Amino acid sequence: MTEDREDRDREDRAEPEETAGEETAAPRRPRPSTEGVGSQLPAELTDLAAAVRAIERGERPAAPVKRGGPARPAAAPSPAPAPVARPSLPAQLSGDAVAAARTVLAAGGAPESLAEAAVEALGERAGEALREDPWQILALAGIRVEQADGFAKTLLGGEGGPGDERRVRALVVWMLERAAERGHTALEWGTLGAALGQNGVADAEETLKAAVADGLVLVFHVPDESAGARTAADDEDEEAPVRLLLGLDRFALAEESLADGLSRLLNTFDADGSQDWEGAAGAAPSPSAAALVRAAAGSGLVAHTGAEAAREEPAALVAAARSLGLRAWAVAATEDGRRRLAGAVDAEATATLAGLLSGHEGPGRDEDGALALDLLAVLDAPQLDVETAATLVESVPDGARLVLSGDPAVLWSPGPGRVFADLLAAKVCPQVASRTPDPGPVGELVSGIGFGELAEVDAPGKEVVIVPVRDAGEAVHRTVQLVADSVPRVIGVPPEHTQVITPGHGGAAGTRALNAALKERLNAGPGRFGGFDPGDRVVYAPAAGTAVPGTVVSADAQGLRLDCGGTPVVVAPDAVPAEVRHGWAVTAHQAAGRRWPAAVVVLPGDAAQALTRAWVYTAFSRGERHLSVVQGIEQALPRVVAEVPARDRTTRLRDILREQAAAAAAE
């Protein structure tokens, strides 16, 4: 009944199908409201709206508020946990609750194997909840609307049609959750209404009004500039047009919390002048690093942009801050990114983002639960989703400096939001753009792609090789040949240090097909351990949006044993099909934040529609010394690079930040 996990994790899961036009500056802050939708706020939504307004004013809400992350947690949950042995299910999931859910699932014709997932998603009353409202099965990962409808029809004996109130309520939430998987933190009223209509809801307008009135969703008024710029005289006569956005409180409050935290860092910072920052800037290894040091000296929040070579600049900042006696740390999205900081900053001053938030790495926390540091430089900032960013920022103490650094041309986070892009667009803090170019032919090629130009580059050492192919079968054949023979022989990079990147998991040249062919050539075996053999390269995915590279070591009764960058991992036998896949070939989202000595990017003929400039930029920049492009899309590739920069996401963070800044300036 559930969709294949790999299909749900396909490359475009973070690329929205519904796109809104690029948003621009907002003179007014959108607030939870039902004005203009013909309904009154219920008590639950009134309380929530009041809490949001309290956050906006910098006050504590009158009652606990669900936020993007716990306020300065002692040990915040990791958004991308480091590889660990998969824990056994809680005891309560193996008793009466699971049995009751199993009974109801069977009665509705759904797989009984979903029982544990149902209890995890719906609680110990999952069986009772599903019997009363069968469409709550949509809360389970991978369930499609038609499957939920079939389950409900069977369970209810034919009752409950498309207009059933239970179905409609479940659909609204389900659609917003699916939109979040594609990167949105909200959707336009009309977009969500149209989607409801496509799923058999007769009166989508009234449905959405009821969802707002019942507190299922929040509605926000945001400026609508699609009608064109207005003159000052026009603005005096009538209000500026607005768009209505609908969102779940989880993501709405995460954006509010994040904006509040970023403003707090700006407003609580006080440069006391006791450190010789100008001297540190003068000793910086490059002019761009010096500019970053000076910016951080005078602000509690700084945005830094640059490509791979520019990673040395925030590392230099951390080293400078530590030389001044400050508790400074550099954080990367992946263990590979952390290793690439070596040499520029002491290893003891580095951590992964997951390790920092989980408390396994980094400076630890003070008595208030805040991170015990004075300066935090976060690299790979485009990989921050809104909830992770909110948790991170809430953990940074008052008066500390936060530097968010990254390459704005790469793919956005797998999770909802476009945090770094919104911060850059809001222009509420100092921004430092690196002038340090990536070296060599690969760097030259990728730099041009960032500006929308796919140009030929001079590669005398075969640093960049283009391999044209006629069809997907030839693409797979040439890819295997490159990894196993050509790249090791000509470039000197062995297969284990070459990464294949392709747009998706399915298809004749997707990760599954490529991994099967690469395994047969590089590590043939019977796959006696759930399809895996010792020596297989794998990707361990314990949670959505997490992809940790590793190698199979062995297997026993406890599970599949992996080596993930030196960390031993044991994956329980029943979890292997969902959490482990072969890793010679991955998608660009899985490759983001990591680099290899060589990369082979595969672009079969049917890939053009799935590509964006950000995808091409991310994939092409994963190879440090060598890039091979196996491509069958011909002239479509230059067109994609020139005309399709990225797929937009509907978010609110930029508008919130801009109004906060305007309000502060007016005080």
XYZ file of C-alpha atoms in Angstrom:
667
model
C 0.000 0.000 0.000
C 2.886 2.376 0.692
C 4.975 3.870 -2.061
C 8.511 2.645 -2.562
C 10.809 4.618 -0.244
C 13.227 5.371 -3.022
C 10.448 6.826 -5.140
C 9.397 9.034 -2.242
C 12.984 10.171 -1.842
C 13.403 10.934 -5.546
C 15.445 13.970 -6.448
C 12.470 16.248 -7.035
C 10.979 15.651 -3.582
C 12.355 19.037 -2.578
C 11.395 20.721 -5.848
C 7.864 22.173 -5.659
C 5.227 21.328 -8.218
C 3.265 24.420 -7.224
C 5.385 27.541 -7.600
C 4.673 31.093 -6.612
C 6.278 34.094 -8.237
C 9.402 35.447 -6.615
C 8.403 37.338 -3.498
C 9.693 40.819 -2.829
C 10.007 43.222 0.056
C 7.145 43.377 2.506
C 6.346 46.640 4.230
C 3.931 44.912 6.571
C 4.361 41.781 8.618
C 1.952 38.945 7.739
C 0.080 37.754 10.804
C -2.259 34.841 11.470
C -5.674 36.094 10.401
C -8.989 35.083 8.912
C -9.882 38.532 7.688
C -11.499 38.334 4.302
C -12.230 34.609 4.444
C -15.636 34.841 6.117
C -14.908 33.128 9.426
C -14.060 33.954 13.036
C -10.984 32.717 14.857
C -11.731 29.824 17.210
C -10.216 29.784 20.686
C -7.349 27.497 19.644
C -6.320 29.716 16.751
C -6.756 32.861 18.813
C -4.340 31.500 21.399
C -1.886 30.507 18.711
C -2.090 33.874 16.993
C -1.559 35.631 20.325
C 1.497 33.484 20.949
C 2.903 34.358 17.536
C 2.370 38.071 18.203
C 4.101 37.712 21.566
C 7.081 36.165 19.806
C 7.072 39.046 17.330
C 7.247 41.570 20.189
C 10.132 39.708 21.788
C 7.960 38.568 24.711
C 7.415 35.131 26.111
C 4.065 33.622 25.075
C 1.493 33.296 27.820
C 1.374 29.546 27.314
C 3.801 27.017 25.861
C 3.983 27.301 22.105
C 4.984 24.606 19.667
C 8.030 25.991 17.845
C 10.518 24.884 15.271
C 12.757 23.636 18.069
C 12.878 23.743 21.862
C 14.060 27.072 23.234
C 17.742 26.653 23.994
C 17.441 22.935 24.638
C 19.912 21.129 26.796
C 20.214 18.531 24.065
C 18.213 19.416 20.983
C 17.206 16.567 18.680
C 19.443 16.144 15.682
C 17.855 16.958 12.300
C 20.372 14.720 10.561
C 21.497 12.255 13.217
C 24.961 10.799 13.137
C 24.962 7.114 12.265
C 24.055 5.005 15.264
C 22.633 1.574 15.785
C 18.900 1.613 15.115
C 17.111 1.368 18.459
C 14.478 -1.244 19.033
C 10.881 -0.076 19.067
C 9.515 1.220 22.359
C 7.842 -1.415 24.456
C 4.410 0.171 24.082
C 4.556 -0.390 20.313
C 4.663 -4.136 20.641
C 1.589 -4.704 22.793
C -2.135 -4.103 22.712
C -1.906 -0.807 20.811
C -0.206 -2.429 17.832
C -2.576 -5.397 17.946
C -5.594 -3.095 17.907
C -4.179 -1.083 14.993
C -3.404 -4.295 13.143
C -7.006 -5.434 13.496
C -8.419 -2.200 12.084
C -5.921 -2.096 9.237
C -6.810 -5.641 8.259
C -10.512 -4.827 8.379
C -9.936 -1.985 5.932
C -7.791 -4.043 3.593
C -4.533 -2.288 4.490
C -1.303 -4.165 5.202
C -1.094 -5.197 8.833
C 2.611 -4.371 8.697
C 1.613 -0.709 8.971
C 0.435 -1.220 12.556
C 3.630 -0.106 14.271
C 3.920 2.941 12.033
C 0.286 3.797 12.795
C 0.912 3.687 16.541
C 4.054 5.781 16.148
C 2.133 8.383 14.109
C -1.243 8.378 15.863
C -0.495 7.194 19.385
C -1.663 4.221 21.395
C -5.283 4.837 20.363
C -4.321 4.425 16.712
C -6.733 1.564 16.145
C -9.646 3.470 17.600
C -8.662 6.643 15.763
C -8.483 4.863 12.404
C -11.856 3.219 12.951
C -13.472 6.567 13.761
C -11.647 8.439 10.989
C -10.096 6.116 8.387
C -8.498 9.030 6.500
C -6.081 9.499 9.384
C -4.116 6.759 7.652
C -2.743 9.617 5.516
C -0.545 10.464 8.513
C 1.542 7.393 7.649
C 4.477 7.975 5.339
C 3.899 7.021 1.716
C 0.103 6.636 1.803
C -1.590 8.118 -1.250
C -5.048 9.685 -1.332
C -6.577 6.934 -3.452
C -5.239 4.333 -1.041
C -6.735 6.176 1.920
C -10.057 6.437 0.069
C -10.067 2.704 -0.582
C -9.246 1.957 3.039
C -12.057 4.232 4.239
C -14.585 2.793 1.805
C -13.830 -0.752 2.933
C -13.825 0.110 6.613
C -17.003 2.205 6.464
C -18.919 -0.209 4.302
C -19.207 2.111 1.325
C -20.090 5.215 3.317
C -18.049 8.383 3.330
C -17.710 9.927 -0.114
C -15.380 12.628 -1.446
C -17.146 15.312 0.569
C -16.914 13.531 3.913
C -15.784 16.098 6.477
C -13.190 13.711 7.874
C -11.687 13.190 4.438
C -11.588 16.886 3.655
C -9.864 17.796 6.923
C -7.280 15.079 6.440
C -6.631 16.191 2.858
C -5.895 19.790 3.829
C -3.250 18.754 6.350
C -1.862 16.042 4.081
C -1.412 18.452 1.180
C 0.431 20.980 3.315
C 2.668 18.248 4.693
C 3.437 17.031 1.176
C 4.152 20.626 0.158
C 6.644 20.805 3.020
C 8.408 17.766 1.570
C 8.836 19.808 -1.606
C 10.281 22.712 0.370
C 7.290 24.985 0.998
C 6.466 26.320 4.445
C 3.065 27.531 3.186
C 0.887 27.430 0.081
C -1.226 30.044 -1.613
C -4.951 29.839 -0.915
C -5.744 29.316 -4.587
C -3.075 26.639 -5.050
C -4.372 24.590 -2.146
C -7.973 25.103 -3.222
C -7.205 23.887 -6.734
C -5.481 20.795 -5.357
C -8.524 20.012 -3.217
C -10.753 20.351 -6.273
C -8.573 17.899 -8.177
C -9.152 15.414 -5.365
C -12.942 15.554 -5.541
C -13.699 18.292 -2.995
C -16.729 20.118 -4.407
C -16.450 23.416 -2.496
C -12.778 24.037 -1.857
C -13.367 27.647 -0.784
C -15.683 26.706 2.073
C -13.425 23.808 2.964
C -10.473 26.120 3.473
C -12.523 28.584 5.494
C -13.626 25.742 7.755
C -10.038 24.484 8.099
C -8.939 27.941 9.245
C -11.889 28.320 11.607
C -11.208 24.901 13.121
C -7.556 25.756 13.702
C -6.223 23.111 11.339
C -4.193 25.695 9.446
C -3.058 29.288 9.811
C -3.730 31.939 7.208
C -1.357 34.828 6.502
C -1.708 38.029 4.512
C 1.502 38.780 2.600
C 2.167 41.524 0.059
C 1.308 40.667 -3.521
C 3.517 42.547 -5.942
C 2.557 40.557 -9.009
C 0.210 43.380 -10.028
C 3.207 45.677 -10.493
C 4.644 48.580 -8.539
C 2.249 51.171 -7.149
C 2.859 54.886 -6.905
C 2.786 56.683 -3.589
C -0.513 58.320 -4.574
C -2.083 54.958 -5.294
C -0.986 53.673 -1.902
C -2.717 56.614 -0.216
C -6.020 55.795 -1.872
C -6.118 52.042 -1.382
C -4.333 49.253 0.388
C -1.649 47.322 -1.404
C -2.832 43.954 -2.727
C -2.094 40.907 -0.637
C -1.804 37.180 -1.132
C -3.347 34.656 1.229
C -1.007 31.903 2.358
C -2.033 28.851 4.346
C 0.359 26.905 6.525
C 0.645 24.441 9.361
C 1.427 25.913 12.756
C 4.570 23.783 12.948
C 6.269 25.576 10.079
C 4.670 28.962 10.734
C 6.024 29.074 14.255
C 9.387 27.750 13.128
C 9.749 30.720 10.781
C 8.553 33.117 13.495
C 10.946 31.559 15.987
C 13.850 31.705 13.551
C 13.219 35.342 12.647
C 12.912 36.203 16.322
C 16.193 34.456 17.090
C 18.089 36.143 14.273
C 16.802 39.540 15.391
C 17.795 38.723 18.963
C 21.387 38.100 17.895
C 21.476 41.400 16.042
C 19.939 43.336 18.926
C 21.846 41.785 21.840
C 25.274 42.112 20.255
C 27.615 44.689 21.761
C 31.151 45.121 20.428
C 33.125 45.930 23.559
C 36.342 46.770 21.702
C 38.545 44.684 23.969
C 39.745 42.420 21.153
C 42.104 43.500 18.391
C 39.866 42.564 15.468
C 41.648 44.910 13.098
C 44.901 43.157 13.845
C 43.233 39.811 13.220
C 41.900 41.090 9.904
C 45.355 42.234 8.894
C 46.696 38.737 9.544
C 43.919 37.032 7.563
C 45.070 34.809 4.657
C 43.100 36.684 1.972
C 41.257 39.982 1.418
C 37.916 38.141 1.541
C 38.814 36.507 4.846
C 39.837 39.921 6.194
C 36.492 41.379 5.113
C 34.679 38.581 6.914
C 36.696 39.131 10.097
C 35.845 42.835 10.060
C 32.143 42.146 9.449
C 31.978 39.670 12.330
C 33.784 42.137 14.577
C 30.880 44.559 14.307
C 27.732 42.417 14.103
C 26.069 39.539 15.879
C 24.822 38.113 12.562
C 26.746 37.934 9.271
C 25.965 36.197 5.969
C 28.932 34.988 3.931
C 28.704 33.672 0.375
C 31.238 31.837 -1.736
C 32.007 28.580 -3.491
C 34.132 25.662 -2.281
C 37.422 27.562 -2.039
C 35.717 30.210 0.075
C 35.227 27.707 2.904
C 38.665 28.737 4.115
C 37.347 32.188 4.994
C 34.924 31.267 7.828
C 37.580 28.802 9.001
C 40.068 31.684 9.115
C 37.538 33.737 11.052
C 37.188 30.991 13.660
C 40.956 30.703 13.967
C 41.246 34.473 14.382
C 38.513 34.590 17.004
C 40.156 31.806 18.986
C 43.469 33.664 18.847
C 41.635 36.588 20.479
C 40.518 34.368 23.331
C 36.954 33.762 22.162
C 35.165 30.428 22.241
C 34.754 30.019 18.480
C 33.571 26.998 16.521
C 33.126 26.029 12.860
C 30.277 23.677 11.950
C 29.721 21.814 8.660
C 26.714 19.902 7.406
C 28.596 16.632 6.927
C 31.605 14.813 8.316
C 33.278 15.264 4.943
C 32.702 19.004 5.144
C 34.169 19.020 8.623
C 37.294 17.194 7.424
C 37.747 19.780 4.678
C 38.177 22.406 7.393
C 41.310 20.638 8.621
C 44.389 22.764 8.312
C 42.500 26.053 8.309
C 41.235 25.624 11.867
C 42.034 23.255 14.721
C 40.049 20.022 14.505
C 38.994 20.482 18.129
C 37.145 23.652 17.088
C 35.023 21.882 14.446
C 31.840 19.837 14.561
C 29.070 18.580 12.341
C 25.710 20.287 12.613
C 24.055 17.081 13.777
C 26.737 16.489 16.371
C 26.471 20.056 17.659
C 22.701 19.957 18.098
C 22.651 16.482 19.610
C 25.384 17.370 22.086
C 27.780 14.669 20.857
C 30.176 17.265 19.432
C 31.002 20.873 20.026
C 31.373 23.076 23.093
C 28.481 21.714 25.143
C 25.884 23.935 26.781
C 25.849 26.377 29.644
C 23.546 26.405 32.663
C 20.821 28.108 30.603
C 20.929 25.445 27.896
C 22.636 27.723 25.363
C 25.723 26.656 23.455
C 28.843 27.580 25.409
C 30.449 29.728 22.727
C 31.071 33.300 21.629
C 31.184 32.807 17.859
C 29.679 30.123 15.646
C 30.424 29.840 11.925
C 27.967 27.545 10.143
C 29.138 26.358 6.748
C 26.813 24.745 4.166
C 24.070 27.157 5.285
C 21.887 26.467 2.205
C 21.335 22.978 3.654
C 19.527 24.415 6.695
C 15.785 23.775 6.701
C 13.610 26.114 8.741
C 13.111 23.826 11.745
C 16.787 22.935 12.057
C 17.732 26.590 11.682
C 15.254 27.611 14.378
C 16.683 25.032 16.770
C 20.217 26.141 15.980
C 19.597 29.884 16.371
C 17.653 29.453 19.597
C 20.708 27.631 20.972
C 23.104 30.531 20.302
C 23.433 32.723 23.415
C 22.649 36.420 23.593
C 25.621 38.554 22.619
C 27.298 35.836 20.566
C 28.203 36.098 16.912
C 26.600 33.831 14.297
C 28.049 33.598 10.782
C 26.011 31.706 8.194
C 28.180 30.777 5.236
C 27.492 28.911 2.031
C 27.245 28.816 -1.723
C 23.903 30.373 -2.743
C 24.015 28.607 -6.121
C 23.677 25.061 -4.731
C 20.452 23.166 -4.139
C 18.362 24.257 -1.183
C 17.742 22.053 1.838
C 15.874 18.747 1.484
C 13.543 19.974 4.232
C 11.098 22.910 4.127
C 12.228 26.494 3.771
C 14.979 28.406 1.995
C 16.593 29.884 5.073
C 19.882 31.111 3.635
C 18.304 32.497 0.456
C 15.648 34.335 2.492
C 18.280 35.807 4.821
C 20.297 37.074 1.861
C 17.206 38.528 0.206
C 16.057 40.255 3.419
C 19.354 42.181 3.681
C 19.001 42.671 7.425
C 22.624 41.931 8.332
C 26.100 42.485 6.882
C 26.866 40.328 3.852
C 30.347 39.391 2.677
C 30.748 37.946 -0.820
C 33.950 35.994 -1.306
C 36.257 36.933 -4.150
C 38.124 33.635 -3.923
C 37.451 31.579 -7.087
C 37.481 27.806 -7.216
C 40.672 26.683 -8.950
C 41.190 24.689 -12.125
C 38.985 23.793 -15.065
C 36.249 22.303 -12.849
C 36.095 25.516 -10.829
C 35.980 27.607 -13.998
C 33.158 25.503 -15.446
C 31.091 25.579 -12.257
C 31.616 29.312 -11.811
C 30.149 29.945 -15.254
C 27.160 27.723 -14.472
C 26.498 29.832 -11.393
C 26.040 32.831 -13.682
C 23.830 30.901 -16.100
C 26.473 30.119 -18.699
C 27.651 26.672 -19.761
C 30.978 27.345 -21.462
C 33.743 25.117 -22.748
C 36.834 25.172 -20.581
C 40.430 24.340 -21.350
C 41.239 21.054 -19.567
C 44.696 19.890 -20.703
C 44.859 17.275 -17.959
C 41.399 15.916 -18.778
C 40.032 17.536 -15.637
C 36.669 17.869 -17.443
C 35.472 15.237 -19.903
C 32.150 15.228 -21.775
C 30.915 11.794 -22.865
C 27.928 11.944 -25.262
C 25.579 8.947 -25.286
C 22.606 7.957 -27.408
C 20.399 6.266 -24.812
C 20.165 5.237 -21.157
C 21.702 1.827 -21.765
C 24.798 3.387 -23.250
C 24.877 5.896 -20.380
C 25.051 3.067 -17.836
C 27.721 1.234 -19.839
C 29.937 4.310 -20.247
C 29.518 5.252 -16.573
C 30.729 1.841 -15.417
C 33.628 2.067 -17.851
C 34.621 5.489 -16.524
C 34.481 4.527 -12.846
C 36.144 1.145 -13.176
C 38.730 1.848 -15.847
C 39.154 5.288 -17.445
C 39.237 7.516 -14.370
C 41.649 5.245 -12.407
C 43.912 4.797 -15.424
C 43.976 8.357 -16.769
C 43.302 10.501 -13.685
C 44.690 8.187 -11.016
C 41.531 8.209 -8.866
C 40.409 4.711 -7.749
C 36.745 3.646 -7.983
C 36.173 4.027 -4.245
C 36.992 7.742 -4.532
C 34.797 8.409 -7.554
C 31.145 9.320 -7.015
C 28.397 8.878 -9.616
C 25.559 11.433 -9.492
C 22.282 11.155 -11.390
C 18.931 13.012 -11.226
C 16.749 10.308 -9.675
C 16.462 6.816 -8.283
C 14.174 5.315 -10.927
C 14.506 4.914 -14.657
C 16.960 3.135 -16.891
C 19.845 5.353 -15.743
C 18.747 6.150 -12.193
C 20.628 5.223 -9.039
C 19.117 1.728 -8.886
C 20.151 0.791 -12.403
C 23.583 2.383 -12.070
C 24.257 0.807 -8.675
C 23.289 -2.624 -9.959
C 25.714 -2.291 -12.868
C 28.499 -0.860 -10.707
C 28.117 -3.586 -8.100
C 28.345 -6.267 -10.759
C 31.598 -4.755 -12.026
C 33.225 -3.578 -8.786
C 31.993 -5.926 -6.055
C 30.052 -8.810 -7.557
C 28.410 -11.080 -5.043
C 25.204 -12.925 -4.204
C 23.870 -10.156 -1.961
C 23.346 -12.646 0.820
C 22.734 -9.927 3.424
C 19.496 -8.390 2.200
C 21.012 -7.720 -1.219
C 24.350 -6.525 0.171
C 27.833 -8.004 0.430
C 30.924 -6.964 2.405
C 32.698 -4.199 0.513
C 29.543 -2.687 -1.027
C 29.380 1.089 -1.032
C 26.088 2.142 0.526
C 24.054 5.133 1.643
C 22.527 4.882 5.106
C 19.312 6.917 5.410
C 17.909 6.618 8.956
C 15.575 9.593 8.413
C 14.121 11.611 5.549
C 16.669 14.063 4.191
C 19.585 12.183 5.750
C 22.073 10.297 3.573
C 25.272 9.036 5.196
C 27.814 7.247 2.955
C 29.292 4.009 4.218
C 30.635 0.561 3.417
C 29.216 -2.839 4.305
C 31.477 -4.675 6.757
C 29.469 -7.785 7.624
C 26.115 -8.965 8.900
C 24.837 -11.133 11.722
C 21.671 -11.741 13.702
C 21.755 -8.168 15.005
C 21.721 -6.665 11.541
C 23.829 -5.224 8.736
C 27.119 -3.798 9.996
C 28.387 -0.675 8.269
C 31.414 1.553 8.496
C 30.213 5.131 7.984
C 33.333 7.275 7.871
C 34.898 5.435 10.776
C 31.678 5.216 12.798
C 30.323 1.678 13.195
C 26.610 1.310 12.482
C 24.327 -1.676 12.963
C 21.072 -1.578 10.991
C 18.404 -3.984 12.210
C 17.411 -6.628 9.620
C 13.852 -5.333 9.252
C 15.144 -1.784 8.682
C 17.667 -2.622 5.962
C 15.253 -2.396 2.989
C 14.090 1.077 4.026
C 17.308 2.578 5.372
C 20.157 1.198 3.259
C 20.723 1.390 -0.494
C 23.798 0.976 -2.634
C 25.856 4.142 -2.878
C 28.166 4.063 -5.881
C 25.517 6.300 -7.489
C 23.528 8.947 -5.587
C 21.366 11.979 -6.330
C 22.625 15.548 -6.134
C 20.678 16.201 -2.926
C 22.438 13.233 -1.335
C 25.799 14.490 -2.587
C 25.350 18.067 -1.328
C 27.804 19.033 1.392
C 30.376 16.453 0.271
C 33.127 16.288 -2.346
C 35.129 13.466 -3.906
C 38.378 13.468 -5.890
C 36.348 12.572 -8.995
C 32.680 12.775 -9.944
C 30.769 11.252 -12.852
C 27.484 13.040 -13.547
C 24.950 11.084 -15.599
C 22.301 13.009 -17.564
C 20.158 10.604 -19.616
C 17.953 11.895 -22.387
C 14.804 12.028 -20.248
C 16.438 14.063 -17.467
C 16.025 17.575 -18.875
C 12.634 18.333 -17.311
C 13.888 17.427 -13.833
C 16.969 19.637 -14.002
C 17.621 23.164 -12.799
C 20.733 25.319 -12.822
C 21.084 24.664 -9.078
C 21.013 20.907 -9.686
C 23.657 21.096 -12.419
C 25.813 23.443 -10.328
C 25.605 21.160 -7.284
C 26.342 17.966 -9.202
C 29.177 19.393 -11.297
C 30.917 20.902 -8.266
C 31.227 17.624 -6.338
C 34.462 16.587 -8.083
C 37.656 18.129 -6.702
C 40.100 16.998 -9.402
C 37.981 15.527 -12.160
C 34.486 15.720 -13.636
C 33.068 13.429 -16.304
C 29.640 14.266 -17.721
C 27.817 11.392 -19.380
C 25.050 13.204 -21.165
C 22.328 12.461 -23.640
C 20.265 15.645 -23.351
C 22.319 17.552 -25.944
C 21.248 21.213 -26.238
C 18.799 20.959 -23.363
C 21.658 21.278 -20.860
C 22.749 24.817 -21.890
C 19.089 25.853 -21.931
C 18.529 24.550 -18.400
C 21.620 26.341 -17.117
C 20.607 29.601 -18.793
C 16.864 29.622 -18.144
C 15.920 27.509 -15.098
C 17.859 28.799 -12.071
C 15.797 27.006 -9.407
C 12.284 25.926 -8.562
C 10.754 28.439 -6.208
C 9.505 27.745 -2.714
C 6.726 29.547 -0.917
C 8.091 30.789 2.413
C 7.539 33.723 4.785
C 10.918 34.206 6.464
C 12.161 36.988 4.219
C 9.066 39.123 4.753
C 9.169 38.574 8.514
C 12.820 39.597 8.712
C 12.287 42.691 6.616
C 9.399 43.929 8.696
C 11.305 43.288 11.894
C 14.122 45.428 10.552
C 11.690 48.173 9.467
C 9.993 48.157 12.863
C 13.336 48.384 14.657
C 14.417 51.292 12.453
C 11.176 53.152 13.171
C 11.595 52.948 16.952
